PDB file of C-alpha atoms in Angstrom:
ATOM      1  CA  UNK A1407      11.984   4.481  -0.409  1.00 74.00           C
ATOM      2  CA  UNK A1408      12.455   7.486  -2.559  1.00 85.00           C
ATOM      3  CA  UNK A1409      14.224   8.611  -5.371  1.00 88.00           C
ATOM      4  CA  UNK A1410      16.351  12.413  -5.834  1.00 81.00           C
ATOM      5  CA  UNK A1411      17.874  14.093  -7.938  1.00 83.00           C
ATOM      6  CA  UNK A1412      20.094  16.829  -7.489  1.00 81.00           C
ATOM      7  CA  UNK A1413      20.257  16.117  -4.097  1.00 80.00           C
ATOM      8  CA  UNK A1414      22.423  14.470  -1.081  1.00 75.00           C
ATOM      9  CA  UNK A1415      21.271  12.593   1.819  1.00 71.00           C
ATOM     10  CA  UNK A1416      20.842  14.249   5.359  1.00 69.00           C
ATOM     11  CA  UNK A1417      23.826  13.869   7.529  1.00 62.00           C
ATOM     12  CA  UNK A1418      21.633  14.481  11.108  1.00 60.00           C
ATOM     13  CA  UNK A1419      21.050  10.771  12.060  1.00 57.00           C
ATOM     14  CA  UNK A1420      17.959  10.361  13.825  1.00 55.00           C
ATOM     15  CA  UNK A1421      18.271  10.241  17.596  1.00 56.00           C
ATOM     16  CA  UNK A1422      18.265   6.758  18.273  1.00 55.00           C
ATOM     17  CA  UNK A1423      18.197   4.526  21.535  1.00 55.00           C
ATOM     18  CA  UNK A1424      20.375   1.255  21.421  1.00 56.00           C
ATOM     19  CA  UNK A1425      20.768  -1.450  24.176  1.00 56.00           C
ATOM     20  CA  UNK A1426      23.582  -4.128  23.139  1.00 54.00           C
ATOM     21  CA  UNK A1427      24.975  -6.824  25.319  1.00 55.00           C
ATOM     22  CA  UNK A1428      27.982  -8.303  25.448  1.00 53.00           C
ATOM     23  CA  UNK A1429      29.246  -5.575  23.434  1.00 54.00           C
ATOM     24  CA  UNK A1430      33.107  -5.312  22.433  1.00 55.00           C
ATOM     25  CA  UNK A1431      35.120  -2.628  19.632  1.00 55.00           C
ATOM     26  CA  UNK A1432      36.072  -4.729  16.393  1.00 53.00           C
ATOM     27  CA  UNK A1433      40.022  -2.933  15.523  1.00 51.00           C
ATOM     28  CA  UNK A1434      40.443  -5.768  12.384  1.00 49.00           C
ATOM     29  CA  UNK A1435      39.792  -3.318   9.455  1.00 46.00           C
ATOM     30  CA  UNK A1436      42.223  -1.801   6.946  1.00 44.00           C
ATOM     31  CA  UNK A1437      44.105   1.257   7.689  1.00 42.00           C
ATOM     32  CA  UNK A1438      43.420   3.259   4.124  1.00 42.00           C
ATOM     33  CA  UNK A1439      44.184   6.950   3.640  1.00 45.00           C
ATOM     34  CA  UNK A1440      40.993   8.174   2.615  1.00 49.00           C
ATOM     35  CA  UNK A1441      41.705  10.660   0.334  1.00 45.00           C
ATOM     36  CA  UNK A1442      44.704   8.541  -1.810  1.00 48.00           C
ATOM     37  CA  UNK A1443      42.633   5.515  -2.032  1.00 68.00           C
ATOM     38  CA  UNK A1444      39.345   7.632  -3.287  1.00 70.00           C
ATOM     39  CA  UNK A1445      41.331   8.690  -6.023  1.00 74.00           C
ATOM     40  CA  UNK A1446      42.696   5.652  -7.351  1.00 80.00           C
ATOM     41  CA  UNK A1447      39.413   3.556  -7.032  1.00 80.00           C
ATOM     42  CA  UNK A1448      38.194   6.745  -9.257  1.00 79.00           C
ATOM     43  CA  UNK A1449      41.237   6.608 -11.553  1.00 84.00           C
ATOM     44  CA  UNK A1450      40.667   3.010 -11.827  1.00 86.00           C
ATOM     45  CA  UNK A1451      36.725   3.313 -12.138  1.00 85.00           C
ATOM     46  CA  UNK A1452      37.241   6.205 -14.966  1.00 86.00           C
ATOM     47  CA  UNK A1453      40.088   3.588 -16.985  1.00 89.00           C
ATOM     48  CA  UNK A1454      37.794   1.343 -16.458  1.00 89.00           C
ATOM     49  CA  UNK A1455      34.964   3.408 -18.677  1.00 88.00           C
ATOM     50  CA  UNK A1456      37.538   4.694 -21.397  1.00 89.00           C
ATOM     51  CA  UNK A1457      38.616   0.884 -21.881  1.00 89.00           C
ATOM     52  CA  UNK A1458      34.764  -0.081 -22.210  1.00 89.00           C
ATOM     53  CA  UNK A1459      34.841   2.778 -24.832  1.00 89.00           C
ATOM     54  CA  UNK A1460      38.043   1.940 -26.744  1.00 87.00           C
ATOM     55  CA  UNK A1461      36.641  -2.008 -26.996  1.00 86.00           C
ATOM     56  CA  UNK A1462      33.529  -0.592 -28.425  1.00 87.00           C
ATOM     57  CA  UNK A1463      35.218   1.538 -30.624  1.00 85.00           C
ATOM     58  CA  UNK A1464      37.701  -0.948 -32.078  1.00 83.00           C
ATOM     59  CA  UNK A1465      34.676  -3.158 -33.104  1.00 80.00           C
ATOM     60  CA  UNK A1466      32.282  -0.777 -33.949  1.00 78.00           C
ATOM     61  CA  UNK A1467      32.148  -2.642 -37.214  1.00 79.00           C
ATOM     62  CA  UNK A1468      30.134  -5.547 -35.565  1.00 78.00           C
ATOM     63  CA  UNK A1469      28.491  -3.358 -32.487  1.00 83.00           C
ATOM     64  CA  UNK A1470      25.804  -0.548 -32.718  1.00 85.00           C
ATOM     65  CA  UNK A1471      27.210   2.461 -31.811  1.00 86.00           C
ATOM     66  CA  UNK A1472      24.103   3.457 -29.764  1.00 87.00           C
ATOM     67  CA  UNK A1473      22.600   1.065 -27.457  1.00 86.00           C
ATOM     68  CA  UNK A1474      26.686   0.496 -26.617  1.00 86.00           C
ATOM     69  CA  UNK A1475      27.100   4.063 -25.630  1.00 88.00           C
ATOM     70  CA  UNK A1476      23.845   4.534 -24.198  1.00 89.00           C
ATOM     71  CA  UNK A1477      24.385   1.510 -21.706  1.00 90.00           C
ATOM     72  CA  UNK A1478      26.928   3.654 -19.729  1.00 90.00           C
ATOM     73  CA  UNK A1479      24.202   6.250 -18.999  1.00 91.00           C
ATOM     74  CA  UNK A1480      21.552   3.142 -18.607  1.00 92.00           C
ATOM     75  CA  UNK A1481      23.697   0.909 -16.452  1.00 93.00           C
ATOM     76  CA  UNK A1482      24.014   3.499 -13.515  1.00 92.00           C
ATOM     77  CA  UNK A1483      20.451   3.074 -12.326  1.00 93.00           C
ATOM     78  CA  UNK A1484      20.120  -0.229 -13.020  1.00 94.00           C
ATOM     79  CA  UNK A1485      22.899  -0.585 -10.671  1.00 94.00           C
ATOM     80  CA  UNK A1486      21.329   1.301  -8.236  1.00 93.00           C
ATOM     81  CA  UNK A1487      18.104  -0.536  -8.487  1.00 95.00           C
ATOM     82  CA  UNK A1488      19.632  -3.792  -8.247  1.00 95.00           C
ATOM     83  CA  UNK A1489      21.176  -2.773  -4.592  1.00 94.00           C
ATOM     84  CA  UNK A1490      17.641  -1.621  -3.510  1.00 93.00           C
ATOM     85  CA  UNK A1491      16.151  -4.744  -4.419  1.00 94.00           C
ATOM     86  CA  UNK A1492      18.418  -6.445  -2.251  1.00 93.00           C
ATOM     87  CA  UNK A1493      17.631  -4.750   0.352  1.00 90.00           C
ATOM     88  CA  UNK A1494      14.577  -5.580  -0.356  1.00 90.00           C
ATOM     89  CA  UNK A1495      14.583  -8.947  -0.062  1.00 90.00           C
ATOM     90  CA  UNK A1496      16.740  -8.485   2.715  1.00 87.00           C
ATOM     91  CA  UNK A1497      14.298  -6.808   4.927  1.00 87.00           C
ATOM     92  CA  UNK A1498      16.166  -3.727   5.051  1.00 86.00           C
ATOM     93  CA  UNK A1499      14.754  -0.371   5.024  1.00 84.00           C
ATOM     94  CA  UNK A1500      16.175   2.204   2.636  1.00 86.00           C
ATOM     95  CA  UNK A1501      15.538   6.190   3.183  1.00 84.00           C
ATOM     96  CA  UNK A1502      16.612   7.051  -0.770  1.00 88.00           C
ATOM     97  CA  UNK A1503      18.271   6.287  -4.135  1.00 89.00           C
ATOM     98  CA  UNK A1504      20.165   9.379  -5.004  1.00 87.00           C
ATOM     99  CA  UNK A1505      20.795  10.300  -8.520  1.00 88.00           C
ATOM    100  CA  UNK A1506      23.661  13.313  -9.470  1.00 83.00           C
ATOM    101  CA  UNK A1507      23.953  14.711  -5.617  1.00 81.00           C
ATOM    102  CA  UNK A1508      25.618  17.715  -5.195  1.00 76.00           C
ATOM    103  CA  UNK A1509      27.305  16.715  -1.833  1.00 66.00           C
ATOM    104  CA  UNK A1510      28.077  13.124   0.065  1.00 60.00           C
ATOM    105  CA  UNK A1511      28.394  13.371   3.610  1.00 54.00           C
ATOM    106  CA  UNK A1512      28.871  17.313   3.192  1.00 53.00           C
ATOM    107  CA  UNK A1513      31.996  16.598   0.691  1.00 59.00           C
ATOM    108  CA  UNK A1514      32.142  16.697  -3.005  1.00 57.00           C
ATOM    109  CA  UNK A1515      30.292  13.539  -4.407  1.00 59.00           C
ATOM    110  CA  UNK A1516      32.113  10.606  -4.545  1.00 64.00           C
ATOM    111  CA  UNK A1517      29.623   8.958  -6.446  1.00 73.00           C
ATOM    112  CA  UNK A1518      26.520   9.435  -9.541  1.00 80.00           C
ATOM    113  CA  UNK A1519      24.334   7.571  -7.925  1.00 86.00           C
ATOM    114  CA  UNK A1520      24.229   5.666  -4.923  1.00 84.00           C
ATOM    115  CA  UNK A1521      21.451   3.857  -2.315  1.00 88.00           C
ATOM    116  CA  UNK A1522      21.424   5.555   1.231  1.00 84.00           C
ATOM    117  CA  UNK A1523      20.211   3.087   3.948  1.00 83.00           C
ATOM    118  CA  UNK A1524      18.180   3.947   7.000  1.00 78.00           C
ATOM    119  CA  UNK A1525      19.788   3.667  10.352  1.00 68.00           C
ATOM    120  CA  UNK A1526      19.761   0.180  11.215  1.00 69.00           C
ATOM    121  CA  UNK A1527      22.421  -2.538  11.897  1.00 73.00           C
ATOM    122  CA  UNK A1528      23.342  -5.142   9.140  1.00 77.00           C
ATOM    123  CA  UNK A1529      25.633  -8.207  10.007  1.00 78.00           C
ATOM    124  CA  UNK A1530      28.773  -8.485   7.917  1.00 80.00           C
ATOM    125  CA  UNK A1531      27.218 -10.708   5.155  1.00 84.00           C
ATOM    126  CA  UNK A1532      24.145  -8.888   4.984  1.00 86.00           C
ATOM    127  CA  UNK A1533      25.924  -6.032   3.970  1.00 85.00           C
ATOM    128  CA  UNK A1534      28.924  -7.510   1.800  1.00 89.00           C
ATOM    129  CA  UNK A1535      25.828  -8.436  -0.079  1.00 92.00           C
ATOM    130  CA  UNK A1536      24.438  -4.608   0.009  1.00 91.00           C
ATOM    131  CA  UNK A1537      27.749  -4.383  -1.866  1.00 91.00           C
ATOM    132  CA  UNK A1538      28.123  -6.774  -4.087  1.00 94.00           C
ATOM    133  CA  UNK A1539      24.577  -7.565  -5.077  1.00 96.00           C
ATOM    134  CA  UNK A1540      24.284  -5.389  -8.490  1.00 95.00           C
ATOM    135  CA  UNK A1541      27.738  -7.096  -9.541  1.00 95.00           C
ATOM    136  CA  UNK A1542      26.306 -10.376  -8.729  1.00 95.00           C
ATOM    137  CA  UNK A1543      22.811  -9.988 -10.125  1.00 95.00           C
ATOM    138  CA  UNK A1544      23.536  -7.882 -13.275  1.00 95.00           C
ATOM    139  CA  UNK A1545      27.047  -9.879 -14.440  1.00 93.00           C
ATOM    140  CA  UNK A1546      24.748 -13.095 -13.904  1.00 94.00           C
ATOM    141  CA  UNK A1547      21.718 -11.645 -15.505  1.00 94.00           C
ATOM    142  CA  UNK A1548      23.531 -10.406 -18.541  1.00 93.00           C
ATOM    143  CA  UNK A1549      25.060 -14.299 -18.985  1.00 91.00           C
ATOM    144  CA  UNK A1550      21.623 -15.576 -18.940  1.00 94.00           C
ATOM    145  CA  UNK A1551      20.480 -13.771 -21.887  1.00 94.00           C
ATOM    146  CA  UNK A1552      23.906 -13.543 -24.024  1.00 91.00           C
ATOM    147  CA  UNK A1553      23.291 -17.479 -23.578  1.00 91.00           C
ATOM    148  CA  UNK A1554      19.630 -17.656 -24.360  1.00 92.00           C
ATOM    149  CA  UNK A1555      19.496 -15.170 -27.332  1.00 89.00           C
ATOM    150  CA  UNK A1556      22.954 -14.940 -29.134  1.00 84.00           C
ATOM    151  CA  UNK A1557      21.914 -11.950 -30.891  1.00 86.00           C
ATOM    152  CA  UNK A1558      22.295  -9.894 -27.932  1.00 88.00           C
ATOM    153  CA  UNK A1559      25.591 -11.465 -26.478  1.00 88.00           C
ATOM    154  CA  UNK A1560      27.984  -9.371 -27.501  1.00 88.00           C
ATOM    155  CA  UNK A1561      25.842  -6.310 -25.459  1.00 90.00           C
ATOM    156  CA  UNK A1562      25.469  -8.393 -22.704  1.00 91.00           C
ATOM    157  CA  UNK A1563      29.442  -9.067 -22.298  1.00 90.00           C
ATOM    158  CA  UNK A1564      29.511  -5.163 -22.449  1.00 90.00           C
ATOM    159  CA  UNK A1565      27.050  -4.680 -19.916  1.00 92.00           C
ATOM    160  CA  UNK A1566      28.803  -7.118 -18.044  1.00 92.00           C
ATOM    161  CA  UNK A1567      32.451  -5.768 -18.160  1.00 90.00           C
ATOM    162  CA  UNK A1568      30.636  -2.257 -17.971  1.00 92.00           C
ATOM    163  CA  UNK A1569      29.293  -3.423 -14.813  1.00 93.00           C
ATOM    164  CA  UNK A1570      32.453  -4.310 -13.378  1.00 92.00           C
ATOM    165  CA  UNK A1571      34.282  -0.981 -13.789  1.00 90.00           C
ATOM    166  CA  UNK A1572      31.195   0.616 -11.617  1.00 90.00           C
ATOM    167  CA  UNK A1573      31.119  -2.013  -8.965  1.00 91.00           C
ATOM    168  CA  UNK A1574      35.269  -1.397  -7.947  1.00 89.00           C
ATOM    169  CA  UNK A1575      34.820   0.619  -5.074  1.00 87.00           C
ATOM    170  CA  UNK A1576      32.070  -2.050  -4.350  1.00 89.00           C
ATOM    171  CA  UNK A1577      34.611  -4.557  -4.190  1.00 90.00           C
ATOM    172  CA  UNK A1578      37.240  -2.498  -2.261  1.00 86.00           C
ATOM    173  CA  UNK A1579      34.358  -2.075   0.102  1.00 84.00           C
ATOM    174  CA  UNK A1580      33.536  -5.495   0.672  1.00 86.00           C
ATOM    175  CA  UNK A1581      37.208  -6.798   0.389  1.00 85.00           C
ATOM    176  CA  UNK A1582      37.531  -4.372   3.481  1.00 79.00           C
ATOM    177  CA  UNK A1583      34.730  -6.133   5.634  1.00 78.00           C
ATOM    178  CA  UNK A1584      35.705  -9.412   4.439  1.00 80.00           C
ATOM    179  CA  UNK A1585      38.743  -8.887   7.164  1.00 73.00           C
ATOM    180  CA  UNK A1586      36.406  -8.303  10.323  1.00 69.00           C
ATOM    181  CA  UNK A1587      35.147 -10.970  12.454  1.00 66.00           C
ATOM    182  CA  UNK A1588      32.399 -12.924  11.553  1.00 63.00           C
ATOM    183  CA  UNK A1589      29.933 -11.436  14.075  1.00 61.00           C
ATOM    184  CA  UNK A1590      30.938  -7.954  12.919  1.00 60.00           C
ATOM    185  CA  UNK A1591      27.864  -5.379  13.078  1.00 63.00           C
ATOM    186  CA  UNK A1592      27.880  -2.604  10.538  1.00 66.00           C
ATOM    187  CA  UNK A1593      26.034   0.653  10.592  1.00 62.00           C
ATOM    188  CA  UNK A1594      26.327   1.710   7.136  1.00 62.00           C
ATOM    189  CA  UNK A1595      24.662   4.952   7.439  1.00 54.00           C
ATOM    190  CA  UNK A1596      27.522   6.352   9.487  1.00 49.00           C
ATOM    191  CA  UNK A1597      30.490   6.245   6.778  1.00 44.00           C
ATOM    192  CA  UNK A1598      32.392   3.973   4.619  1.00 39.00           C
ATOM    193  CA  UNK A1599      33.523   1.168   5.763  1.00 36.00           C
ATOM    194  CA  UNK A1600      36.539   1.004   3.713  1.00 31.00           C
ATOM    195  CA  UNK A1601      37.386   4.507   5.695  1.00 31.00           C
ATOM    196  CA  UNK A1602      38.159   3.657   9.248  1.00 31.00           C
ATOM    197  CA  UNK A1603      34.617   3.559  10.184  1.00 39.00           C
ATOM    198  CA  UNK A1604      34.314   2.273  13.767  1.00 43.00           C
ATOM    199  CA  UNK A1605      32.921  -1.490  13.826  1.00 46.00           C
ATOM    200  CA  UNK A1606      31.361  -3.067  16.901  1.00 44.00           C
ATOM    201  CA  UNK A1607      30.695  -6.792  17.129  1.00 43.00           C
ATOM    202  CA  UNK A1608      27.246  -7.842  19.793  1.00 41.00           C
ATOM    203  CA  UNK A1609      25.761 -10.514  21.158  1.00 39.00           C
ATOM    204  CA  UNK A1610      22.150  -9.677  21.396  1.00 41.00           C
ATOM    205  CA  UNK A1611      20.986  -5.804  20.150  1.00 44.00           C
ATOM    206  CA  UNK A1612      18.096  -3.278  20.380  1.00 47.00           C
ATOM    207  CA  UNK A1613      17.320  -0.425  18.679  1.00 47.00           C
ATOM    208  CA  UNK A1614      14.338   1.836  18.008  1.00 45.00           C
ATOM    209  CA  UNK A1615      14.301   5.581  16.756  1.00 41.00           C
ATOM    210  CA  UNK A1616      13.387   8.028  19.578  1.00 37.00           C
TER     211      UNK A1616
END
């Protein structure tokens, strides 16, 4: 795994051979426009931020200015390195963690930051988990300490609700693949699911990189 800056992913997938039986097209996903829904979840994403500000603002009187605004800067590769760890433990490989990329997918960036996977197949709770991990892991993390040193709670409830305005498309994601079938495959090098991306359920699979 490596880390970029200034830089997207490659869009050539590697030429792969795959050998699947009992193979059959999953249609249960959720028919989004792609463009309309990208712009709310960033509309909602960027409210998200300016509410995190205003609450910071409005008690500035009890909250250091600093370490409150430099969590927003902070929090994005945390984030990021919260996913990769899942994968991680997951046993899945990961070709990059891309920081400020110019391009995703050959389109403006979506995203700051985000993990690319290598091509590989993930069942549907594997990667609902992909998803959802840095929500899960920092929201609980930041608990843990606000509870264990009450000097620092009040910055860990703003990590926390920070955390949540950067994990929405996360959630619309994994709302979205929370529809399919339970022995859903996902090849989440190949697109967003949450953007008509095809979805294939197997029985028994094969792959290896040509």
């Amino acid at each position: 795994m490596k880390i970029y800056f200034f830089k997207s992913h490659d869009t050539i997938v590697p030429r792969t051979s795959c050998t699947w039986e009992g193979v059959a097209k999953s249609e249960k996903y959720p028919q989004f426009k792609k463009s309309t829904n990208t712009v709310i979840i960033t509309l909602i994403s960027l409210l998200w931020i300016v509410s995190y500000l205003g609450f910071v603002l409005r008690f500035r009187s009890d909250i250091r200015l600093l370490p409150a605004l430099c969590t927003i800067f902070l929090l994005i590769p945390i984030h990021e390195f919260a996913r990769a760890f899942y994968a991680l433990i997951a046993g899945k490989k990961i070709e990059g963690i891309y920081f400020f990329p110019p391009k995703f997918n050959g389109r403006l960036p979506k995203y700051l930051a985000y993990v690319y996977p290598s091509f590989g197949v993930y069942k549907k709770y594997e990667y609902i988990l992909f998803l959802l991990f840095p929500l899960i892991f920092i929201t609980s993390l930041s608990i843990i300490i606000g509870l264990i040193t009450k000097k620092l709670a009040i910055y860990c409830f703003l990590t926390a609700l920070l955390n949540i305005g950067y994990s929405i498309y996360d959630i619309c994601q994994a709302l979205a693949n929370i529809k399919s079938e339970k022995n859903v495959y996902i090849f989440p090098h190949l697109g967003e699911s949450i953007h008509l991306r095809t979805k294939w359920y197997l029985g028994r699979s094969k792959c290896g990189q040509i």
